[in-house]
GROMACS .gro file of C-alpha atoms in nm:
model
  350
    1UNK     CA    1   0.742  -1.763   3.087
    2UNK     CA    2   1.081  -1.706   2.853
    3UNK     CA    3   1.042  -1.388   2.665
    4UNK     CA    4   0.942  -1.482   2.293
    5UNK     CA    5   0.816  -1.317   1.946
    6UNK     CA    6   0.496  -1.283   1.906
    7UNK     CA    7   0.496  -1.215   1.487
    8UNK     CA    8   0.727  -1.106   1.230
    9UNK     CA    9   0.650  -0.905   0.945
   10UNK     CA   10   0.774  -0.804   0.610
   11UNK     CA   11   0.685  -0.548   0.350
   12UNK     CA   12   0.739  -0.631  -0.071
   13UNK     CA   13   0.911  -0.410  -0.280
   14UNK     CA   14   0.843  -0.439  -0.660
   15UNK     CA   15   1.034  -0.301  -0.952
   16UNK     CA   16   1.005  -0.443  -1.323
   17UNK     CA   17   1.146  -0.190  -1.540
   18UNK     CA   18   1.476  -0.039  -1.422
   19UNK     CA   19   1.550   0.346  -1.504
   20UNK     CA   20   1.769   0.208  -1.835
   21UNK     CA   21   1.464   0.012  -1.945
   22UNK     CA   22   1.573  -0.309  -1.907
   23UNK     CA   23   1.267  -0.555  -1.765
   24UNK     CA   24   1.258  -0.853  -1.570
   25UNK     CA   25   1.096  -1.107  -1.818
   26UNK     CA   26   0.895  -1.297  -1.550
   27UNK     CA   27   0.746  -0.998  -1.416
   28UNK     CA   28   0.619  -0.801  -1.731
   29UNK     CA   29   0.209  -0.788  -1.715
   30UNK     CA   30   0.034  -0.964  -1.979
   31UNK     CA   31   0.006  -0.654  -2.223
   32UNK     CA   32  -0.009  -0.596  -2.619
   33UNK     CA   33   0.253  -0.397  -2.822
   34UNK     CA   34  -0.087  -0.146  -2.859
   35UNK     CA   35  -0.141  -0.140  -2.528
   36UNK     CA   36   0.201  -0.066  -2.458
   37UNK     CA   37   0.189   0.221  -2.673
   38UNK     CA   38  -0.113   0.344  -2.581
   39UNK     CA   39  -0.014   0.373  -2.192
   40UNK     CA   40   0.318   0.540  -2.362
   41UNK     CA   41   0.066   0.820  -2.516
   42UNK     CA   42  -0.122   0.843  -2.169
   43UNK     CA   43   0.176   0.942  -2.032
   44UNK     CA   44   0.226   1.231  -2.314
   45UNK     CA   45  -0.095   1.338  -2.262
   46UNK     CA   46  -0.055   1.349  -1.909
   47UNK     CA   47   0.233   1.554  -1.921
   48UNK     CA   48   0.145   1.758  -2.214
   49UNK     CA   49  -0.211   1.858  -2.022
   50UNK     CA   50   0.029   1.954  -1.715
   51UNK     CA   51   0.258   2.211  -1.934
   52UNK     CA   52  -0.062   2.328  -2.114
   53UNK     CA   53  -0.231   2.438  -1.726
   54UNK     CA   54   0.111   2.580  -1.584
   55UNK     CA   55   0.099   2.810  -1.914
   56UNK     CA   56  -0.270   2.884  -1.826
   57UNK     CA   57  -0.222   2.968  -1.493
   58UNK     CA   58   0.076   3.195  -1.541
   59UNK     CA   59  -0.137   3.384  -1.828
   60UNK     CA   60  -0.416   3.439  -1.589
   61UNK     CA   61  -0.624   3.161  -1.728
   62UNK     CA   62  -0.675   2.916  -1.481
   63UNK     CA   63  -0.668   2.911  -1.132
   64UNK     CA   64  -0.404   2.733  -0.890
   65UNK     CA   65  -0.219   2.462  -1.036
   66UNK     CA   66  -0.116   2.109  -0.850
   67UNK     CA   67   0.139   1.991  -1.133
   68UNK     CA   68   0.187   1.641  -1.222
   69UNK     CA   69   0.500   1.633  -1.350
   70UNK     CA   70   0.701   1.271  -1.257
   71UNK     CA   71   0.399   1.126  -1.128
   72UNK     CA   72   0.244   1.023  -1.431
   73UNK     CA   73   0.350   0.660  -1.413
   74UNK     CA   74   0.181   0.599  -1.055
   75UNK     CA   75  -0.146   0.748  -1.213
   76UNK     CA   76  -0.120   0.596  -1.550
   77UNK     CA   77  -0.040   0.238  -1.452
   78UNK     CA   78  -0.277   0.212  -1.152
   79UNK     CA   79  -0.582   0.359  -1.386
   80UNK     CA   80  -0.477   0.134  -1.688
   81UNK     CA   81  -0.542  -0.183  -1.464
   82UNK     CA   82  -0.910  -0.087  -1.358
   83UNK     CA   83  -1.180  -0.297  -1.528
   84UNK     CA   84  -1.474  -0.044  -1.521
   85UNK     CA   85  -1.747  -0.033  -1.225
   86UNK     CA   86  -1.529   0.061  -0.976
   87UNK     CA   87  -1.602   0.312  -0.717
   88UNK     CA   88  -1.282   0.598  -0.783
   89UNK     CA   89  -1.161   0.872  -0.461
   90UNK     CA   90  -0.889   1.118  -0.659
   91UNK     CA   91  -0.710   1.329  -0.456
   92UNK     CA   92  -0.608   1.682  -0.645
   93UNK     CA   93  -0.297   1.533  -0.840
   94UNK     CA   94  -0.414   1.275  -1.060
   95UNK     CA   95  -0.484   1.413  -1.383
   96UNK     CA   96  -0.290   1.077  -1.540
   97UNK     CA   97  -0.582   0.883  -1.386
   98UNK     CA   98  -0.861   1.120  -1.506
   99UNK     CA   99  -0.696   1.099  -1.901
  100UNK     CA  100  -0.662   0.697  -1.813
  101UNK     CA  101  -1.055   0.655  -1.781
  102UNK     CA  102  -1.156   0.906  -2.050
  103UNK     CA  103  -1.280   1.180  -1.892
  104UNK     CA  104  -1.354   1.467  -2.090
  105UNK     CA  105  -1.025   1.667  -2.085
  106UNK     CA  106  -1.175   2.019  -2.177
  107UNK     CA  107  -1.382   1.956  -1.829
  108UNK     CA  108  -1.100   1.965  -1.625
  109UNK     CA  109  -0.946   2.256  -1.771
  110UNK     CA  110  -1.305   2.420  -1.667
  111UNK     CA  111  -1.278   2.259  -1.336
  112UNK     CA  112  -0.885   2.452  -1.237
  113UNK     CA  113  -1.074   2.745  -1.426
  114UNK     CA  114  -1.261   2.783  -1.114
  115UNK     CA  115  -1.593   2.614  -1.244
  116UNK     CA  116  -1.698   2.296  -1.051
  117UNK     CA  117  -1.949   2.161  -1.342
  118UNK     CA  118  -1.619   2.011  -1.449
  119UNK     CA  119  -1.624   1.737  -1.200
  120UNK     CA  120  -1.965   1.638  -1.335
  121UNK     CA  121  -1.894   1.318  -1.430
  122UNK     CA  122  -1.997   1.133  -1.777
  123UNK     CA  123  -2.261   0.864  -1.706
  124UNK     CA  124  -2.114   0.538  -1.609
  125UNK     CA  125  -1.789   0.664  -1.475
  126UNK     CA  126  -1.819   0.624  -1.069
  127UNK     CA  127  -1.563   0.911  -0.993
  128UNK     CA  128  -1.594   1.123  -0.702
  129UNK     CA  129  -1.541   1.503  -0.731
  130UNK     CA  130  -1.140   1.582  -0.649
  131UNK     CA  131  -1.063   1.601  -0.303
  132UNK     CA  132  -0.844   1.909  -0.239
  133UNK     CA  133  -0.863   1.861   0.164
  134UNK     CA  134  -0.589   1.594   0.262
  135UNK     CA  135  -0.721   1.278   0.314
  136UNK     CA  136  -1.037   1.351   0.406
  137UNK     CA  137  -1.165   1.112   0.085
  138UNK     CA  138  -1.037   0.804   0.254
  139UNK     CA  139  -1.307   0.729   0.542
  140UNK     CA  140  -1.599   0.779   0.255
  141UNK     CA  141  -1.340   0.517   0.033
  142UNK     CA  142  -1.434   0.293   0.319
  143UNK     CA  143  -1.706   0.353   0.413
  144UNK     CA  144  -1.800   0.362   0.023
  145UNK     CA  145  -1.650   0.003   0.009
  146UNK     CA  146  -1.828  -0.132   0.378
  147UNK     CA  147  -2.188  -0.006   0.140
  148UNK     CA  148  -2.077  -0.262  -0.160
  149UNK     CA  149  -2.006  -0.546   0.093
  150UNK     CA  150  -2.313  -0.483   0.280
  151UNK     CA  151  -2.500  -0.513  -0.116
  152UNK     CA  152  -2.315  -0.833  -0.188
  153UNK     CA  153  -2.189  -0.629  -0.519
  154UNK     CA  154  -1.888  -0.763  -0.647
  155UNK     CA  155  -1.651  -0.451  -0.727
  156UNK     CA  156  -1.367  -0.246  -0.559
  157UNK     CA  157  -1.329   0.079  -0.458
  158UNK     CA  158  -0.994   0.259  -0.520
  159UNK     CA  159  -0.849   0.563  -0.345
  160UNK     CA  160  -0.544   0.830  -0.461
  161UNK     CA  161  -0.376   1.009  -0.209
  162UNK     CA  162   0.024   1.148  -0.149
  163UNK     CA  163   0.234   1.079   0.154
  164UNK     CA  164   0.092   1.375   0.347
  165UNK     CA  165  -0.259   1.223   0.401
  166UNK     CA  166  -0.074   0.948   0.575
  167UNK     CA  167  -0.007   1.170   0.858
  168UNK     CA  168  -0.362   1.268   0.886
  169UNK     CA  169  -0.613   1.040   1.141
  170UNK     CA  170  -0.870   1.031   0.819
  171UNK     CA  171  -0.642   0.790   0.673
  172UNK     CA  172  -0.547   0.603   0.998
  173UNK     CA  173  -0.975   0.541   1.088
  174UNK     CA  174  -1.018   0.456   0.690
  175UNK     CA  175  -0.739   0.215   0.759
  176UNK     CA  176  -0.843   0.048   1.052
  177UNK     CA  177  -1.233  -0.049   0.894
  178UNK     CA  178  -1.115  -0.183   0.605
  179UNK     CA  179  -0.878  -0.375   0.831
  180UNK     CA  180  -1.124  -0.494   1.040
  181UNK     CA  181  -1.422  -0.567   0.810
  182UNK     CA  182  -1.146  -0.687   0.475
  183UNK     CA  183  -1.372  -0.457   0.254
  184UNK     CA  184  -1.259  -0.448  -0.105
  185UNK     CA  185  -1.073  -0.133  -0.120
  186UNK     CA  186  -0.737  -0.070  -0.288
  187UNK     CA  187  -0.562   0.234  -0.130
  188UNK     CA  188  -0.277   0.420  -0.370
  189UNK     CA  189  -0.050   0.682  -0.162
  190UNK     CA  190   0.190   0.848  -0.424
  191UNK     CA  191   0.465   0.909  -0.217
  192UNK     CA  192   0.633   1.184  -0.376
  193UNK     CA  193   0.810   1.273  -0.059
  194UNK     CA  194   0.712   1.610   0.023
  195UNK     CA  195   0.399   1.663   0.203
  196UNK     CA  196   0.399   2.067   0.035
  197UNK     CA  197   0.750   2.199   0.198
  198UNK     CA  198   0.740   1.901   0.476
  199UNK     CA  199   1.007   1.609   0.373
  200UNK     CA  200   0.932   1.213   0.469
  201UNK     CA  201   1.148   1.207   0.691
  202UNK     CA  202   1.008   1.506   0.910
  203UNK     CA  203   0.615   1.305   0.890
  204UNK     CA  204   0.672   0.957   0.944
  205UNK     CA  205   0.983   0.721   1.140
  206UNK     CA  206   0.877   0.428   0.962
  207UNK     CA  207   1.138   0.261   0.735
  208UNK     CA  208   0.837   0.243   0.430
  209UNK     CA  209   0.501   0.384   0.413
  210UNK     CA  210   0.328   0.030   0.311
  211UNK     CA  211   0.435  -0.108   0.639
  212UNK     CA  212   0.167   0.103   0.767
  213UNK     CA  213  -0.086  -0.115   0.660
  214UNK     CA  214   0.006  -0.428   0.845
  215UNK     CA  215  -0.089  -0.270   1.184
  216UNK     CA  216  -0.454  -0.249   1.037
  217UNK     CA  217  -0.426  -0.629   0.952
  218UNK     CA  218  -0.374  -0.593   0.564
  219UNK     CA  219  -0.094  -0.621   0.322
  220UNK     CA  220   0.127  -0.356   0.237
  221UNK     CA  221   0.333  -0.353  -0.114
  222UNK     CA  222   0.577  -0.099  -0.177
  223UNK     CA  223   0.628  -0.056  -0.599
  224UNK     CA  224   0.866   0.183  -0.773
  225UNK     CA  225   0.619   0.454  -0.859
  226UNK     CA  226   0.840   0.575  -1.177
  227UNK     CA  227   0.828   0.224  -1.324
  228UNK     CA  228   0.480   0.205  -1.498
  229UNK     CA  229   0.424  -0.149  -1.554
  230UNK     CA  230   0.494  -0.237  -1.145
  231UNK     CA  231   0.257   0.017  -1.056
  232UNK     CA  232  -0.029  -0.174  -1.320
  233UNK     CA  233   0.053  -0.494  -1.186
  234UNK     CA  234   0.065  -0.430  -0.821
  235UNK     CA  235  -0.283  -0.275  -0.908
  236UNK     CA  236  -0.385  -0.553  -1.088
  237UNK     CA  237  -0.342  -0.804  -0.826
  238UNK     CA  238  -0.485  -0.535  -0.515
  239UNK     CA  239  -0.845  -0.545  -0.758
  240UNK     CA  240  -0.873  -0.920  -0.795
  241UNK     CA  241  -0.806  -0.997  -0.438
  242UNK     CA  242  -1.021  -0.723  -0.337
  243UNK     CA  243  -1.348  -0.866  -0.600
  244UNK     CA  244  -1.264  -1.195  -0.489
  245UNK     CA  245  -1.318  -1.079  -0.088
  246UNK     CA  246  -0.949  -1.103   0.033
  247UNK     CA  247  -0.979  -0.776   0.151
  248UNK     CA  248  -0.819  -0.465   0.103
  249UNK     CA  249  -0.446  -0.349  -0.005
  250UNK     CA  250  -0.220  -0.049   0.042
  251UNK     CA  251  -0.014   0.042  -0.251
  252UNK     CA  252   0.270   0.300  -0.178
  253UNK     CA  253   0.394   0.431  -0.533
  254UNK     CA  254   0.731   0.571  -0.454
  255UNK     CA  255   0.801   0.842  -0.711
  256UNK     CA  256   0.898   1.236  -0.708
  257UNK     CA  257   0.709   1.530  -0.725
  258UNK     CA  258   0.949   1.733  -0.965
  259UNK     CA  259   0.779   2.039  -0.978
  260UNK     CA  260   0.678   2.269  -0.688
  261UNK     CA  261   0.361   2.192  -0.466
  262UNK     CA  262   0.113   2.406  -0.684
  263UNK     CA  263   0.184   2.729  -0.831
  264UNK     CA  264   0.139   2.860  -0.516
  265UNK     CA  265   0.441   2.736  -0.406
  266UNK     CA  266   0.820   2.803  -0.479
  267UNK     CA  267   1.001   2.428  -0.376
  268UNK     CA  268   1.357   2.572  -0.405
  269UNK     CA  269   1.276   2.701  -0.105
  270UNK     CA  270   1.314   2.379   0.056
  271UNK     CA  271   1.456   2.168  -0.205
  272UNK     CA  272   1.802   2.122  -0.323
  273UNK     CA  273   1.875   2.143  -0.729
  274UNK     CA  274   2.092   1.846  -0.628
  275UNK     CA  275   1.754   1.607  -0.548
  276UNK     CA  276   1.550   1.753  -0.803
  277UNK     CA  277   1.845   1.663  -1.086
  278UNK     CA  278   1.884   1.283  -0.921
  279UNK     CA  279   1.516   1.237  -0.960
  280UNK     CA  280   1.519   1.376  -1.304
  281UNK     CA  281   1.753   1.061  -1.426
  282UNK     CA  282   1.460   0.850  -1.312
  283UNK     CA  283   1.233   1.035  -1.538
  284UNK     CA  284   0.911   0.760  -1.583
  285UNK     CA  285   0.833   0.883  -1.893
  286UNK     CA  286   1.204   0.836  -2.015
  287UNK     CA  287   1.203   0.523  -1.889
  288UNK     CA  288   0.929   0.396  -2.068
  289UNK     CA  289   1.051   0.488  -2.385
  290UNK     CA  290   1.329   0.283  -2.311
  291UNK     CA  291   1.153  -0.003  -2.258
  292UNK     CA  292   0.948   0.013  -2.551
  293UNK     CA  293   1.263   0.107  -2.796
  294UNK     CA  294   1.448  -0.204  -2.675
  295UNK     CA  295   1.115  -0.411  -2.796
  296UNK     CA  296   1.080  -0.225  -3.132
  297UNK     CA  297   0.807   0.009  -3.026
  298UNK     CA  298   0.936   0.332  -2.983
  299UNK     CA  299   1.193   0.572  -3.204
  300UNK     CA  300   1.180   0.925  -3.261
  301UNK     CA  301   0.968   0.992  -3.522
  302UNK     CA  302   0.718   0.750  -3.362
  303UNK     CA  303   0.722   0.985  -3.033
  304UNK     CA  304   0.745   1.320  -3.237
  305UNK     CA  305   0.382   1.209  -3.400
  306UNK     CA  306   0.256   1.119  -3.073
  307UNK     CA  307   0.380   1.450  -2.895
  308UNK     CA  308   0.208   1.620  -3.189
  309UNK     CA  309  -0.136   1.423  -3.155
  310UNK     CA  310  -0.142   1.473  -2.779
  311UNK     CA  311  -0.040   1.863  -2.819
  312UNK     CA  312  -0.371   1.856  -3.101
  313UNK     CA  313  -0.562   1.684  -2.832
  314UNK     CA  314  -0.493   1.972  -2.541
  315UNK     CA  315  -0.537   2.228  -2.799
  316UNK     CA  316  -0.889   2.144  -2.882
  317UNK     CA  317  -0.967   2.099  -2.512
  318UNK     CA  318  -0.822   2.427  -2.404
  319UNK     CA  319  -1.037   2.602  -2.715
  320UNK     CA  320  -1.348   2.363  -2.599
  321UNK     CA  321  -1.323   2.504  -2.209
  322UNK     CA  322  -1.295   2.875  -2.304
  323UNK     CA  323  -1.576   2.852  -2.522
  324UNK     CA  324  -1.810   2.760  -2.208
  325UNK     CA  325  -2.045   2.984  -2.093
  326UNK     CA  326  -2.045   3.134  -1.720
  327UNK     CA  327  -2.262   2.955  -1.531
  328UNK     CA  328  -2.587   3.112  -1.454
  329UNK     CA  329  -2.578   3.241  -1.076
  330UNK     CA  330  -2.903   3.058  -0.969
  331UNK     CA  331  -2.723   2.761  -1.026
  332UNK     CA  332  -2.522   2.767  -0.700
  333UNK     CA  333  -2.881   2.649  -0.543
  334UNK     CA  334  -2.919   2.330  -0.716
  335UNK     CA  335  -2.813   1.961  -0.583
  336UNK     CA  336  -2.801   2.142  -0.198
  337UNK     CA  337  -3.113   2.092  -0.009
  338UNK     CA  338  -3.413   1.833  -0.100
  339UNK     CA  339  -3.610   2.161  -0.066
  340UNK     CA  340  -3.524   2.529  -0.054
  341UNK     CA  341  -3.635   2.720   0.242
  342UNK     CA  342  -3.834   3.067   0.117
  343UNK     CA  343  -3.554   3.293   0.162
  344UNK     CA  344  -3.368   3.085  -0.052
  345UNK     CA  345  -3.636   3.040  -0.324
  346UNK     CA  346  -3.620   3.420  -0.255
  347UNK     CA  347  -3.281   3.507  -0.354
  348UNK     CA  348  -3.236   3.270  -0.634
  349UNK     CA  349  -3.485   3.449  -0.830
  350UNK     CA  350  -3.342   3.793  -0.775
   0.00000   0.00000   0.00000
């Protein structure tokens, strides 16, 4: 039998705003001028929150740091396009996706302040605790998503991770049952291309990361992760396939981590000023303002009131956290065990 091919594949790429703001008309999401300019003060927040904790942490205030900084479109854009009722798996990086769904922003100061009650969730908002382990979120993503199918509920399940979980096998088993059952999970890898001090190229010899899903039997998209409005709509589309049973998607953001790892971490160590300053022209936050100036939304004095409304907003928050109390030591005992064994019971009454 002549030699022949068995399939062909191919992986989409997705950009609508380019890094001078022009956009391609067809393209552009369904959005108001308000919604456009609220995503554009997400973004501030975002980034305003992440120069707020870097200040924190370098005064002693906070504990180690994972900045943000030139992700905020990836988290912004991907949060923006969630309907509510969705199961949510963060990673340690997404505070643009926290802000995005309202969650309290004093609590996460108290959370990188070294106190977990700040991952205690408002009612109604079904968002895991961060996962500060690589990857190790995805198989309970799945597994959260095989639960809902097995229910007959009608939702998604979405799950934030960075190109280092990619090399993990958490991400290749998560892969392979949501392949193999189509559950209704959308998967969102911010590839910022370091994995800590590790570059792409040294993790994976695969031409994009999105391919990756088409050996598990799924689609792939690869959107520019700087360019907001791609990000919501590749999101967009992922959710109502995934509600409507098509099965799940992998969404590789590609954008830059600008900053160093966490403030643990000294990146010019590895990194050249060279890459840093080329990814700095691709700024997403720059680019959105572009966008939104060239459609009559945006001018200076319009962004110097927002930058003062989201520096109010932080300020409040950071007086809100340090005004918590310590917890009290017994509570380490609660939400453990069903029951506490005697020498337990024993100690938390000392």
């Amino acid at each position: 039998m002549p030699e022949s091919t068995l399939a062909t594949f191919s992986v989409r790429r997705l950009e609508i705003i380019d890094p001078e703001g022009n956009a391609d008309e067809a393209l552009l999401p369904d959005l108001s001028g308000d919604e456009l300019r609220r995503l554009y003060y997400l973004l501030l927040l975002t980034r305003t929150f992440d120069g707020r904790a870097l200040a924190l942490q370098r005064e002693g205030r906070i504990g180690t740091y994972p900045s943000v900084l030139g992700q905020e479109a990836a988290q912004v854009g991907s949060a923006f396009a969630l309907a509510g009722g969705e199961w949510i798996f963060p990673s340690f990086r997404e505070m643009g996706l926290f802000f995005t769904l309202g969650y309290p922003i004093h609590q996460l100061f108290q959370y990188w302040g070294g106190d977990e009650r700040g991952l205690r969730a408002p009612d109604g908002l079904n968002i895991f605790p961060v996962c500060v382990s690589v990857g190790t979120h995805l198989p309970h993503a799945a597994g959260t998503a095989l639960a809902a199918r097995i229910r007959g509920e009608r939702t998604a399940v979405v799950a934030y991770f960075g190109d280092g979980a990619t090399s993990k096998g958490d991400f290749h088993e998560a892969f392979n049952l949501a392949g193999v059952f189509r559950l209704p999970v959308v998967f969102i890898c911010q590839n910022n291309q370091w994995a800590i001090s590790v570059p792409l190229s040294a993790q994976t010899a695969s031409r994009t990361l999105a391919q990756k899903a088409l050996a598990y039997g799924f689609d792939g998209i690869q959107v520019d992760g700087n360019d907001l409005l791609a990000v919501h709509r590749a999101t967009r589309e992922a959710l109502e396939k995934a509600r409507s049973g098509g099965g799940p998607t992998f969404i590789e953001c590609l954008t830059y981590r600008m900053s160093d790892h966490t403030t643990a971490d000294d990146a010019s160590r590895y990194r050249t000023p060279e890459e840093v300053a080329a990814w700095r022209e691709r700024d997403p936050l720059l680019r959105f303002e572009r966008f939104l100036a060239k459609r009559g939304l945006w001018n200076e004095d319009y962004a110097a009131e927002m930058k003062g409304k989201a520096q109010g907003e932080i300020d409040e928050a950071v007086r809100r956290f340090e005004a918590i109390p310590p917890p009290a030591p017994g509570e380490m005992y609660d939400f453990v065990s069903a029951e506490l064994s005697a020498r337990q019971r024993q100690q938390r009454e000392i």
